[in-house]
Each structure stands twice: as C-alpha cells, then as structure tokens.
Amino acid sequence: MESLILFGTAAASLLAGAIYWFVFVLGSAEQKGKAAVHLSGGSISREKVQDNYNKYWSFFRRPKEIEKPENVPAFVDTFYNLVTDIYEWGWGQSFHFSPSIPGKSHREATRLHEERAVDLLNVKPGSKILDAGCGVGGPMRAIAAHSGANVVGITINEYQVNRAKSHNKKAGLDGLCEVVCGNFLQMPFEDGEFDGAYSIEATCHAPKLEDVYGEIYRVLKPGSLYVSYEWVTTDLYDGDNPEHVETIQGIERGDALPGLRSYRDIAKTARKVGFEVIAEKDLARPPARPWWSRLKMSRIAFWRNHILVSILSFIGVAPKGTVDVHKMLFVTADYLTRGGETGIFTPMYMILCRKPPE
C-alpha cells in the first residue's frame, strides 16, 4: 500500500513538473522570450482574437478584396497580430527561413543567412541602413552586432514594434537599432537618408512590388546597395497543374500574401523603378541544403504545442481563437514543405541592386 502511495506521489510530482515546464519554462525554440502563458493576439484585445481570425479568413472568401491595394496593409497587420506571439514562441525572433547547414543549429544557420545579407551591402560601422519589414527584429540585431551599422527597422504592426524595442534593449543593442511603426509603401523617411537597405522575406506582403521597391529606392543615397530575399514561384511551377496551384494558394492563405510572384518578375521590377541589378540567385538551390527540413522536424513539436495551446485556451489563459491560429500555421507549414520538396517555391530568391550614382 505504501509503495502505491509513493508511486502515485512520484507520478503526480512528475506530471506537475512536466506541466510547469511546458507552461512556464518552455519559451521560443531559438531563444526564450515568449512563454506559453503569455500567448496573445498582439494589439488585438483578448475577446476579439477569434473575430479577427474569422475576419482574416473572410478575405479569402472575397478574393477581389485582397486585390485592392488599400486593403492589404490592414490585412497584413491583422495577420501579424494573430501570429507574432506563436511565431516567437515556437520559431524564434527571426521570422524567416534559411538553408540547413551541417553541424550548425537552426539558430546559427539563421544568423549566418542574415549576416550574408549585410555583407553584400558592403557597409561600414556607423553606416545607417534600413530593414524594410523588420518583424520583432531578429535579423536587425544579428546584422547590427555583425556589421556595427545603425539599423532602422520599419514594420506595420505596432505590437511587433514594442516587442522589437524590448528585445533590442535586452540584447544591449538599442543604441544601434531603432524601430519605427509604419507602412513600407509610404515610409516616413527623407529622400537619400540611408547608406544601404535590406529586406528578408518581407516584401512579399506588398500588393505591388514596384511600390515598395520604389520607396526603398527613394530613401537610399545614390550609389547605395539594396538586397532582398524574396518569396517567389520558380521555373518549375506550372500554373496548369492543380497540385501546384493548390500548394501556392495554401502558402498565400496561410501567410497573408496578396499573391506570390514569379522569380522572373523580381529583376524586371527592380529595373523598372531605377535600380541597377548586380546579382540574382536562388539561395535555396543545391548545394544549399533544404530550408524546409526544419518544418518537417517540427511536427512533433507542433502536436506537443498544439495540445498545450488547446489546454491554455480551454482554461482561459490563452485567448479564444489561438487554437485556430496555431492550426492554420501548421497547415501552412505542410504547404510550404510541399513547395520546397517539389521545387516550385523558394523563400530566398536573392536580388542585389544598386541605386545609380548621381
């Protein structure tokens, strides 16, 4: 009898310890900073998270609404209010992909991918560079620490601005990193203000690529460089193949994209706004290792996290609607994986441009 009591006590203690670890200790997959009990709807009040999730999906029931450029900023802002905490908790502070590197962790591979972008800009310590679509600032901090440049990030989502500022301060990089809330289609910066600019998997949210490229061109000093990692369909994409179409539409629906572009459109658009195109390359092509392997490896983590999110939502700790958002992201991960495995999609088509000298 005493043995049963001891066993039951030990089991209960183990279960309590596991629950405590999952709920209070488990933070971001890359760096703690967002615990499960702090999942929220960003700037959306708790009681309106479910309504805003439903509103987000209503856009796809009215495709013509997504095609209206004036509707896209609010659409994207709603998306990032819904997903920012889940991204940061389950993925890390850098909301993008990177090629897998043997012997390197996901975090190290991500940092190297970010540092590559600023290395291409050839900037010096003290230079002022723009991060167009900075999210919560993971790339910004890596790039500032690596280059010594002053980085100004812009994001349309106010909640992300606050998160980025908090992370910058914790990292001791608030002296090099500044974050502005605004629309990168109409940036609150002077003409020729920056010595360089980059965007990492961000301009895909623009309804017209030429609008954001034109704004970046405007705020760059003559002779300065701009590098972007773009989400595009590749030469393997077949618009007459139903499976291809379903995959691309699944990526668009799950990532707040007004429409994925072909890789052929990127350099064409850059030249249209005045840039000289120096180089373009799909960084996901072999010998680069699969960027989507991280998604496949995360399936067990998803189910673990989904159970936790469901429990937290049921007991009222996480807002109603969080479970739906988490499930949406998991479904989207499957579409992204299919896009990578078939080769019809890449999230890292790199283009390096220069604003001509005066």
mmCIF file of C-alpha atoms in Angstrom:
data_model
loop_
_atom_site.group_PDB
_atom_site.id
_atom_site.type_symbol
_atom_site.label_atom_id
_atom_site.label_comp_id
_atom_site.label_asym_id
_atom_site.label_seq_id
_atom_site.Cartn_x
_atom_site.Cartn_y
_atom_site.Cartn_z
ATOM 1 C CA MET A 1 0.000 0.000 0.000
ATOM 2 C CA GLU A 2 2.822 2.369 0.920
ATOM 3 C CA SER A 3 4.512 1.534 -2.373
ATOM 4 C CA LEU A 4 1.373 2.509 -4.287
ATOM 5 C CA ILE A 5 1.150 5.777 -2.384
ATOM 6 C CA LEU A 6 4.806 6.559 -3.072
ATOM 7 C CA PHE A 7 4.378 5.662 -6.745
ATOM 8 C CA GLY A 8 1.263 7.831 -7.017
ATOM 9 C CA THR A 9 3.010 10.740 -5.307
ATOM 10 C CA ALA A 10 6.027 10.440 -7.601
ATOM 11 C CA ALA A 11 3.819 10.242 -10.699
ATOM 12 C CA ALA A 12 1.826 13.286 -9.588
ATOM 13 C CA SER A 13 5.034 15.215 -8.923
ATOM 14 C CA LEU A 14 6.407 14.239 -12.321
ATOM 15 C CA LEU A 15 3.184 15.315 -14.052
ATOM 16 C CA ALA A 16 3.123 18.613 -12.158
ATOM 17 C CA GLY A 17 6.753 19.214 -13.065
ATOM 18 C CA ALA A 18 6.077 18.478 -16.736
ATOM 19 C CA ILE A 19 3.090 20.849 -16.813
ATOM 20 C CA TYR A 20 5.126 23.574 -15.095
ATOM 21 C CA TRP A 21 7.959 23.137 -17.603
ATOM 22 C CA PHE A 22 5.665 23.227 -20.635
ATOM 23 C CA VAL A 23 3.670 26.218 -19.443
ATOM 24 C CA PHE A 24 6.143 28.406 -17.579
ATOM 25 C CA VAL A 25 9.607 27.405 -18.789
ATOM 26 C CA LEU A 26 9.229 26.448 -22.439
ATOM 27 C CA GLY A 27 9.991 29.561 -24.453
ATOM 28 C CA SER A 28 10.974 30.243 -28.026
ATOM 29 C CA ALA A 29 12.507 27.406 -29.993
ATOM 30 C CA GLU A 30 15.564 29.596 -30.507
ATOM 31 C CA GLN A 31 15.742 31.859 -27.502
ATOM 32 C CA LYS A 32 13.472 32.256 -24.517
ATOM 33 C CA GLY A 33 11.476 35.422 -24.533
ATOM 34 C CA LYS A 34 7.876 34.350 -25.011
ATOM 35 C CA ALA A 35 6.353 31.799 -22.643
ATOM 36 C CA ALA A 36 3.235 29.823 -23.494
ATOM 37 C CA VAL A 37 1.190 31.552 -20.803
ATOM 38 C CA HIS A 38 1.861 34.895 -22.492
ATOM 39 C CA LEU A 39 0.441 33.997 -25.900
ATOM 40 C CA SER A 40 -1.846 36.795 -27.047
ATOM 41 C CA GLY A 41 -3.424 38.381 -30.080
ATOM 42 C CA GLY A 42 -0.853 41.137 -30.269
ATOM 43 C CA SER A 43 -2.612 44.502 -30.275
ATOM 44 C CA ILE A 44 -5.997 42.762 -30.559
ATOM 45 C CA SER A 45 -7.920 42.548 -27.283
ATOM 46 C CA ARG A 46 -8.408 39.028 -25.926
ATOM 47 C CA GLU A 47 -12.135 38.927 -26.578
ATOM 48 C CA LYS A 48 -11.681 39.877 -30.257
ATOM 49 C CA VAL A 49 -8.991 37.395 -31.298
ATOM 50 C CA GLN A 50 -11.499 34.846 -32.620
ATOM 51 C CA ASP A 51 -13.418 37.544 -34.505
ATOM 52 C CA ASN A 52 -10.236 38.842 -36.104
ATOM 53 C CA TYR A 53 -9.203 35.339 -37.098
ATOM 54 C CA ASN A 54 -12.579 34.915 -38.802
ATOM 55 C CA LYS A 55 -12.149 38.323 -40.427
ATOM 56 C CA TYR A 56 -8.739 37.297 -41.742
ATOM 57 C CA TRP A 57 -10.200 34.246 -43.471
ATOM 58 C CA SER A 58 -13.095 36.273 -44.854
ATOM 59 C CA PHE A 59 -10.610 37.987 -47.171
ATOM 60 C CA PHE A 60 -10.077 34.710 -48.988
ATOM 61 C CA ARG A 61 -13.796 34.234 -49.458
ATOM 62 C CA ARG A 62 -13.735 37.554 -51.313
ATOM 63 C CA PRO A 63 -10.567 37.383 -53.450
ATOM 64 C CA LYS A 64 -11.282 40.736 -55.071
ATOM 65 C CA GLU A 65 -10.852 42.397 -51.673
ATOM 66 C CA ILE A 66 -7.255 41.166 -51.460
ATOM 67 C CA GLU A 67 -6.545 42.614 -54.898
ATOM 68 C CA LYS A 68 -7.342 46.124 -53.652
ATOM 69 C CA PRO A 69 -4.015 47.654 -52.548
ATOM 70 C CA GLU A 70 -5.686 49.854 -49.945
ATOM 71 C CA ASN A 71 -6.981 46.760 -48.087
ATOM 72 C CA VAL A 72 -3.667 44.898 -47.872
ATOM 73 C CA PRO A 73 -1.940 46.831 -45.030
ATOM 74 C CA ALA A 74 -4.812 46.185 -42.584
ATOM 75 C CA PHE A 75 -4.964 42.564 -43.774
ATOM 76 C CA VAL A 76 -1.234 42.064 -43.071
ATOM 77 C CA ASP A 77 -1.444 43.924 -39.750
ATOM 78 C CA THR A 78 -4.258 41.624 -38.594
ATOM 79 C CA PHE A 79 -2.232 38.574 -39.597
ATOM 80 C CA TYR A 80 0.807 39.621 -37.570
ATOM 81 C CA ASN A 81 -1.284 40.487 -34.541
ATOM 82 C CA LEU A 82 -2.586 36.925 -34.665
ATOM 83 C CA VAL A 83 0.679 35.082 -35.302
ATOM 84 C CA THR A 84 3.542 37.103 -33.773
ATOM 85 C CA ASP A 85 3.448 35.501 -30.324
ATOM 86 C CA ILE A 86 3.107 31.994 -31.755
ATOM 87 C CA TYR A 87 5.972 32.606 -34.192
ATOM 88 C CA GLU A 88 8.206 33.920 -31.455
ATOM 89 C CA TRP A 89 7.305 31.168 -29.004
ATOM 90 C CA GLY A 90 7.608 28.276 -31.421
ATOM 91 C CA TRP A 91 10.098 29.506 -34.031
ATOM 92 C CA GLY A 92 12.284 32.291 -32.688
ATOM 93 C CA GLN A 93 12.797 36.018 -33.164
ATOM 94 C CA SER A 94 13.710 35.772 -36.861
ATOM 95 C CA PHE A 95 10.540 35.184 -38.873
ATOM 96 C CA HIS A 96 12.186 33.669 -41.937
ATOM 97 C CA PHE A 97 13.841 30.541 -43.323
ATOM 98 C CA SER A 98 17.477 29.714 -44.007
ATOM 99 C CA PRO A 99 19.285 26.823 -45.687
ATOM 100 C CA SER A 100 20.166 23.976 -43.351
ATOM 101 C CA ILE A 101 23.916 23.813 -42.613
ATOM 102 C CA PRO A 102 25.528 20.521 -41.473
ATOM 103 C CA GLY A 103 26.885 20.828 -37.962
ATOM 104 C CA LYS A 104 25.081 24.115 -37.333
ATOM 105 C CA SER A 105 21.966 24.679 -35.253
ATOM 106 C CA HIS A 106 18.930 26.356 -36.779
ATOM 107 C CA ARG A 107 19.782 29.453 -34.819
ATOM 108 C CA GLU A 108 23.359 29.553 -36.152
ATOM 109 C CA ALA A 109 22.198 28.919 -39.725
ATOM 110 C CA THR A 110 19.680 31.729 -39.393
ATOM 111 C CA ARG A 111 22.322 34.156 -38.120
ATOM 112 C CA LEU A 112 24.705 33.323 -40.986
ATOM 113 C CA HIS A 113 21.886 33.815 -43.503
ATOM 114 C CA GLU A 114 21.202 37.265 -42.032
ATOM 115 C CA GLU A 115 24.868 38.242 -41.905
ATOM 116 C CA ARG A 116 25.204 37.298 -45.563
ATOM 117 C CA ALA A 117 22.658 39.959 -46.447
ATOM 118 C CA VAL A 118 24.537 42.800 -44.783
ATOM 119 C CA ASP A 119 27.897 41.566 -46.078
ATOM 120 C CA LEU A 120 26.529 42.069 -49.592
ATOM 121 C CA LEU A 121 25.740 45.716 -48.773
ATOM 122 C CA ASN A 122 29.414 46.472 -48.085
ATOM 123 C CA VAL A 123 28.574 48.940 -45.314
ATOM 124 C CA LYS A 124 30.886 50.196 -42.589
ATOM 125 C CA PRO A 125 30.416 50.600 -38.831
ATOM 126 C CA GLY A 126 28.340 53.705 -38.262
ATOM 127 C CA SER A 127 26.524 53.438 -41.591
ATOM 128 C CA LYS A 128 22.761 53.877 -41.479
ATOM 129 C CA ILE A 129 20.823 51.044 -43.092
ATOM 130 C CA LEU A 130 17.148 50.199 -43.475
ATOM 131 C CA ASP A 131 15.395 46.952 -42.556
ATOM 132 C CA ALA A 132 12.200 47.023 -44.625
ATOM 133 C CA GLY A 133 9.729 44.769 -42.799
ATOM 134 C CA CYS A 134 11.695 44.086 -39.612
ATOM 135 C CA GLY A 135 9.200 41.997 -37.591
ATOM 136 C CA VAL A 136 10.349 41.689 -33.974
ATOM 137 C CA GLY A 137 13.899 42.468 -35.046
ATOM 138 C CA GLY A 138 15.783 39.171 -35.024
ATOM 139 C CA PRO A 139 17.685 39.943 -38.264
ATOM 140 C CA MET A 140 18.181 43.566 -37.199
ATOM 141 C CA ARG A 141 20.021 42.572 -34.046
ATOM 142 C CA ALA A 142 22.200 39.993 -35.788
ATOM 143 C CA ILE A 143 23.071 42.456 -38.553
ATOM 144 C CA ALA A 144 23.815 45.349 -36.189
ATOM 145 C CA ALA A 145 26.035 43.167 -33.992
ATOM 146 C CA HIS A 146 27.872 41.749 -37.025
ATOM 147 C CA SER A 147 28.373 44.952 -39.005
ATOM 148 C CA GLY A 148 28.377 47.736 -36.428
ATOM 149 C CA ALA A 149 25.915 49.606 -38.633
ATOM 150 C CA ASN A 150 22.979 51.584 -37.284
ATOM 151 C CA VAL A 151 19.841 49.736 -38.354
ATOM 152 C CA VAL A 152 16.426 51.353 -38.646
ATOM 153 C CA GLY A 153 13.613 48.839 -38.984
ATOM 154 C CA ILE A 154 10.065 49.506 -40.089
ATOM 155 C CA THR A 155 7.045 47.266 -39.534
ATOM 156 C CA ILE A 156 3.364 47.952 -39.972
ATOM 157 C CA ASN A 157 2.478 46.124 -36.767
ATOM 158 C CA GLU A 158 2.624 48.187 -33.569
ATOM 159 C CA TYR A 159 2.827 45.110 -31.363
ATOM 160 C CA GLN A 160 5.964 43.990 -33.213
ATOM 161 C CA VAL A 161 7.483 47.447 -32.702
ATOM 162 C CA ASN A 162 7.079 47.100 -28.938
ATOM 163 C CA ARG A 163 8.463 43.544 -28.960
ATOM 164 C CA ALA A 164 11.450 44.594 -31.085
ATOM 165 C CA LYS A 165 12.280 47.524 -28.812
ATOM 166 C CA SER A 166 12.135 45.246 -25.777
ATOM 167 C CA HIS A 167 14.435 42.674 -27.392
ATOM 168 C CA ASN A 168 16.854 45.389 -28.570
ATOM 169 C CA LYS A 169 17.181 46.681 -25.033
ATOM 170 C CA LYS A 170 17.656 43.198 -23.536
ATOM 171 C CA ALA A 171 20.366 42.476 -26.115
ATOM 172 C CA GLY A 172 22.127 45.770 -25.348
ATOM 173 C CA LEU A 173 21.696 46.837 -28.976
ATOM 174 C CA ASP A 174 19.156 49.638 -28.571
ATOM 175 C CA GLY A 175 21.978 52.095 -29.329
ATOM 176 C CA LEU A 176 22.383 50.590 -32.807
ATOM 177 C CA CYS A 177 18.797 49.500 -33.515
ATOM 178 C CA GLU A 178 15.765 51.734 -33.978
ATOM 179 C CA VAL A 179 12.243 50.564 -34.815
ATOM 180 C CA VAL A 180 9.504 52.592 -36.495
ATOM 181 C CA CYS A 181 5.838 51.697 -36.907
ATOM 182 C CA GLY A 182 4.793 52.409 -40.469
ATOM 183 C CA ASN A 183 3.907 51.177 -43.928
ATOM 184 C CA PHE A 184 6.929 50.399 -46.101
ATOM 185 C CA LEU A 185 4.861 51.531 -49.093
ATOM 186 C CA GLN A 186 4.863 55.072 -47.656
ATOM 187 C CA MET A 187 7.876 55.356 -45.363
ATOM 188 C CA PRO A 188 8.355 58.332 -43.021
ATOM 189 C CA PHE A 189 11.969 58.862 -44.109
ATOM 190 C CA GLU A 190 13.731 61.554 -46.119
ATOM 191 C CA ASP A 191 14.987 61.057 -49.651
ATOM 192 C CA GLY A 192 18.508 59.644 -49.672
ATOM 193 C CA GLU A 193 18.577 59.001 -45.922
ATOM 194 C CA PHE A 194 20.159 55.517 -45.895
ATOM 195 C CA ASP A 195 23.564 54.078 -46.817
ATOM 196 C CA GLY A 196 22.031 50.686 -47.603
ATOM 197 C CA ALA A 197 18.864 48.643 -47.230
ATOM 198 C CA TYR A 198 17.718 45.053 -46.984
ATOM 199 C CA SER A 199 14.501 43.093 -46.690
ATOM 200 C CA ILE A 200 14.292 39.455 -45.629
ATOM 201 C CA GLU A 201 11.130 37.646 -46.748
ATOM 202 C CA ALA A 202 9.047 40.781 -46.186
ATOM 203 C CA THR A 203 8.231 42.493 -49.480
ATOM 204 C CA CYS A 204 6.066 39.515 -50.465
ATOM 205 C CA HIS A 205 3.338 41.264 -48.439
ATOM 206 C CA ALA A 206 3.284 44.251 -50.801
ATOM 207 C CA PRO A 207 0.343 44.238 -53.241
ATOM 208 C CA LYS A 208 2.665 45.712 -55.908
ATOM 209 C CA LEU A 209 6.378 45.019 -55.662
ATOM 210 C CA GLU A 210 7.249 48.164 -57.605
ATOM 211 C CA ASP A 211 5.650 50.289 -54.867
ATOM 212 C CA VAL A 212 7.907 49.026 -52.087
ATOM 213 C CA TYR A 213 10.976 48.868 -54.340
ATOM 214 C CA GLY A 214 10.264 52.441 -55.402
ATOM 215 C CA GLU A 215 10.104 53.607 -51.786
ATOM 216 C CA ILE A 216 13.365 51.855 -50.930
ATOM 217 C CA TYR A 217 14.973 53.418 -53.996
ATOM 218 C CA ARG A 218 13.791 56.856 -52.836
ATOM 219 C CA VAL A 219 15.272 56.647 -49.327
ATOM 220 C CA LEU A 220 18.660 55.291 -50.453
ATOM 221 C CA LYS A 221 21.640 57.519 -51.118
ATOM 222 C CA PRO A 222 22.909 57.428 -54.721
ATOM 223 C CA GLY A 223 25.368 54.590 -55.175
ATOM 224 C CA SER A 224 23.970 52.601 -52.230
ATOM 225 C CA LEU A 225 23.064 48.919 -52.339
ATOM 226 C CA TYR A 226 19.845 47.062 -51.593
ATOM 227 C CA VAL A 227 19.489 43.304 -51.086
ATOM 228 C CA SER A 228 16.257 41.358 -50.743
ATOM 229 C CA TYR A 229 15.339 37.729 -50.088
ATOM 230 C CA GLU A 230 12.066 37.200 -51.958
ATOM 231 C CA TRP A 231 9.265 34.611 -51.793
ATOM 232 C CA VAL A 232 8.626 33.503 -55.390
ATOM 233 C CA THR A 233 7.497 30.668 -57.602
ATOM 234 C CA THR A 234 10.325 29.058 -59.559
ATOM 235 C CA ASP A 235 10.702 27.897 -63.162
ATOM 236 C CA LEU A 236 9.293 24.512 -62.079
ATOM 237 C CA TYR A 237 5.896 25.985 -61.209
ATOM 238 C CA ASP A 238 3.142 25.011 -63.647
ATOM 239 C CA GLY A 239 0.006 27.125 -63.430
ATOM 240 C CA ASP A 240 -1.948 24.393 -65.207
ATOM 241 C CA ASN A 241 -1.043 21.795 -62.583
ATOM 242 C CA PRO A 242 -3.835 21.670 -59.935
ATOM 243 C CA GLU A 243 -1.469 20.402 -57.229
ATOM 244 C CA HIS A 244 0.952 23.250 -57.893
ATOM 245 C CA VAL A 245 -1.849 25.797 -57.763
ATOM 246 C CA GLU A 246 -3.230 24.352 -54.525
ATOM 247 C CA THR A 247 0.221 24.457 -52.894
ATOM 248 C CA ILE A 248 0.875 28.075 -53.839
ATOM 249 C CA GLN A 249 -2.609 29.183 -52.813
ATOM 250 C CA GLY A 250 -2.160 27.381 -49.488
ATOM 251 C CA ILE A 251 1.045 29.338 -48.869
ATOM 252 C CA GLU A 252 -0.690 32.591 -49.782
ATOM 253 C CA ARG A 253 -3.669 31.958 -47.493
ATOM 254 C CA GLY A 254 -1.550 30.953 -44.511
ATOM 255 C CA ASP A 255 0.976 33.777 -44.783
ATOM 256 C CA ALA A 256 -1.120 36.858 -45.644
ATOM 257 C CA LEU A 257 0.166 37.180 -49.197
ATOM 258 C CA PRO A 258 -1.813 39.161 -51.771
ATOM 259 C CA GLY A 259 -0.280 36.897 -54.431
ATOM 260 C CA LEU A 260 3.068 35.161 -54.949
ATOM 261 C CA ARG A 261 5.193 36.431 -57.814
ATOM 262 C CA SER A 262 7.364 34.577 -60.294
ATOM 263 C CA TYR A 263 11.126 34.817 -59.912
ATOM 264 C CA ARG A 264 11.119 36.373 -63.386
ATOM 265 C CA ASP A 265 9.334 39.462 -62.048
ATOM 266 C CA ILE A 266 11.899 40.455 -59.434
ATOM 267 C CA ALA A 267 14.762 41.892 -61.501
ATOM 268 C CA LYS A 268 12.292 43.309 -64.006
ATOM 269 C CA THR A 269 10.570 45.276 -61.243
ATOM 270 C CA ALA A 270 13.855 46.463 -59.720
ATOM 271 C CA ARG A 271 14.979 47.879 -63.061
ATOM 272 C CA LYS A 272 11.590 49.474 -63.600
ATOM 273 C CA VAL A 273 11.973 51.693 -60.508
ATOM 274 C CA GLY A 274 15.546 52.658 -61.462
ATOM 275 C CA PHE A 275 17.829 50.103 -59.779
ATOM 276 C CA GLU A 276 20.838 48.531 -61.443
ATOM 277 C CA VAL A 277 20.656 44.765 -60.868
ATOM 278 C CA ILE A 278 24.046 43.457 -59.779
ATOM 279 C CA ALA A 279 23.182 39.847 -58.975
ATOM 280 C CA GLU A 280 20.250 37.496 -58.502
ATOM 281 C CA LYS A 281 20.294 33.923 -57.221
ATOM 282 C CA ASP A 282 18.006 31.385 -55.604
ATOM 283 C CA LEU A 283 19.830 30.696 -52.340
ATOM 284 C CA ALA A 284 17.741 27.542 -51.875
ATOM 285 C CA ARG A 285 19.232 25.797 -54.913
ATOM 286 C CA PRO A 286 21.656 22.895 -54.381
ATOM 287 C CA PRO A 287 24.240 22.601 -52.951
ATOM 288 C CA ALA A 288 22.224 24.501 -50.322
ATOM 289 C CA ARG A 289 20.525 22.000 -48.038
ATOM 290 C CA PRO A 290 16.716 22.002 -47.698
ATOM 291 C CA TRP A 291 15.302 25.014 -45.868
ATOM 292 C CA TRP A 292 12.033 23.111 -45.266
ATOM 293 C CA SER A 293 13.697 20.333 -43.238
ATOM 294 C CA ARG A 294 13.116 22.428 -40.137
ATOM 295 C CA LEU A 295 9.377 22.367 -40.787
ATOM 296 C CA LYS A 296 9.353 18.582 -41.085
ATOM 297 C CA MET A 297 11.394 18.213 -37.920
ATOM 298 C CA SER A 298 8.908 20.438 -36.082
ATOM 299 C CA ARG A 299 5.887 18.146 -36.488
ATOM 300 C CA ILE A 300 6.308 16.503 -33.078
ATOM 301 C CA ALA A 301 6.856 19.915 -31.505
ATOM 302 C CA PHE A 302 3.683 21.146 -33.196
ATOM 303 C CA TRP A 303 1.484 18.448 -31.676
ATOM 304 C CA ARG A 304 3.088 18.975 -28.290
ATOM 305 C CA ASN A 305 2.497 22.725 -28.569
ATOM 306 C CA HIS A 306 -0.998 22.293 -30.002
ATOM 307 C CA ILE A 307 -2.080 20.234 -27.012
ATOM 308 C CA LEU A 308 -0.651 22.892 -24.716
ATOM 309 C CA VAL A 309 -2.335 25.746 -26.624
ATOM 310 C CA SER A 310 -5.642 23.851 -26.525
ATOM 311 C CA ILE A 311 -5.387 23.407 -22.754
ATOM 312 C CA LEU A 312 -4.433 27.043 -22.195
ATOM 313 C CA SER A 313 -7.294 28.199 -24.395
ATOM 314 C CA PHE A 314 -9.767 25.867 -22.648
ATOM 315 C CA ILE A 315 -8.884 27.181 -19.194
ATOM 316 C CA GLY A 316 -8.908 30.785 -20.394
ATOM 317 C CA VAL A 317 -5.182 31.571 -20.196
ATOM 318 C CA ALA A 318 -4.763 31.902 -23.983
ATOM 319 C CA PRO A 319 -7.382 33.923 -25.902
ATOM 320 C CA LYS A 320 -10.173 32.120 -27.700
ATOM 321 C CA GLY A 321 -9.074 31.704 -31.299
ATOM 322 C CA THR A 322 -5.429 30.896 -30.506
ATOM 323 C CA VAL A 323 -6.024 27.216 -31.276
ATOM 324 C CA ASP A 324 -7.389 28.095 -34.730
ATOM 325 C CA VAL A 325 -4.396 30.327 -35.473
ATOM 326 C CA HIS A 326 -1.951 27.636 -34.374
ATOM 327 C CA LYS A 327 -3.703 25.036 -36.539
ATOM 328 C CA MET A 328 -3.636 27.417 -39.524
ATOM 329 C CA LEU A 329 0.128 27.779 -39.205
ATOM 330 C CA PHE A 330 0.591 24.011 -39.061
ATOM 331 C CA VAL A 331 -1.453 23.527 -42.242
ATOM 332 C CA THR A 332 0.571 26.272 -43.898
ATOM 333 C CA ALA A 333 3.787 24.514 -42.885
ATOM 334 C CA ASP A 334 2.642 21.483 -44.903
ATOM 335 C CA TYR A 335 2.074 23.657 -47.978
ATOM 336 C CA LEU A 336 5.484 25.279 -47.541
ATOM 337 C CA THR A 337 7.094 21.857 -47.256
ATOM 338 C CA ARG A 338 5.357 20.708 -50.431
ATOM 339 C CA GLY A 339 6.526 23.866 -52.182
ATOM 340 C CA GLY A 340 10.105 23.170 -51.148
ATOM 341 C CA GLU A 341 10.103 19.460 -51.919
ATOM 342 C CA THR A 342 8.618 19.961 -55.396
ATOM 343 C CA GLY A 343 10.917 22.904 -56.055
ATOM 344 C CA ILE A 344 8.076 25.144 -57.236
ATOM 345 C CA PHE A 345 8.583 27.686 -54.443
ATOM 346 C CA THR A 346 11.528 29.368 -52.757
ATOM 347 C CA PRO A 347 11.527 31.849 -49.857
ATOM 348 C CA MET A 348 15.040 33.081 -50.565
ATOM 349 C CA TYR A 349 15.381 34.352 -54.103
ATOM 350 C CA MET A 350 18.154 36.890 -53.590
ATOM 351 C CA ILE A 351 18.460 40.076 -55.602
ATOM 352 C CA LEU A 352 21.238 42.627 -55.120
ATOM 353 C CA CYS A 353 20.639 46.095 -56.558
ATOM 354 C CA ARG A 354 22.343 49.473 -56.647
ATOM 355 C CA LYS A 355 20.869 52.934 -56.872
ATOM 356 C CA PRO A 356 22.926 54.570 -59.620
ATOM 357 C CA PRO A 357 25.410 57.247 -58.525
ATOM 358 C CA GLU A 358 24.400 60.778 -59.347
#
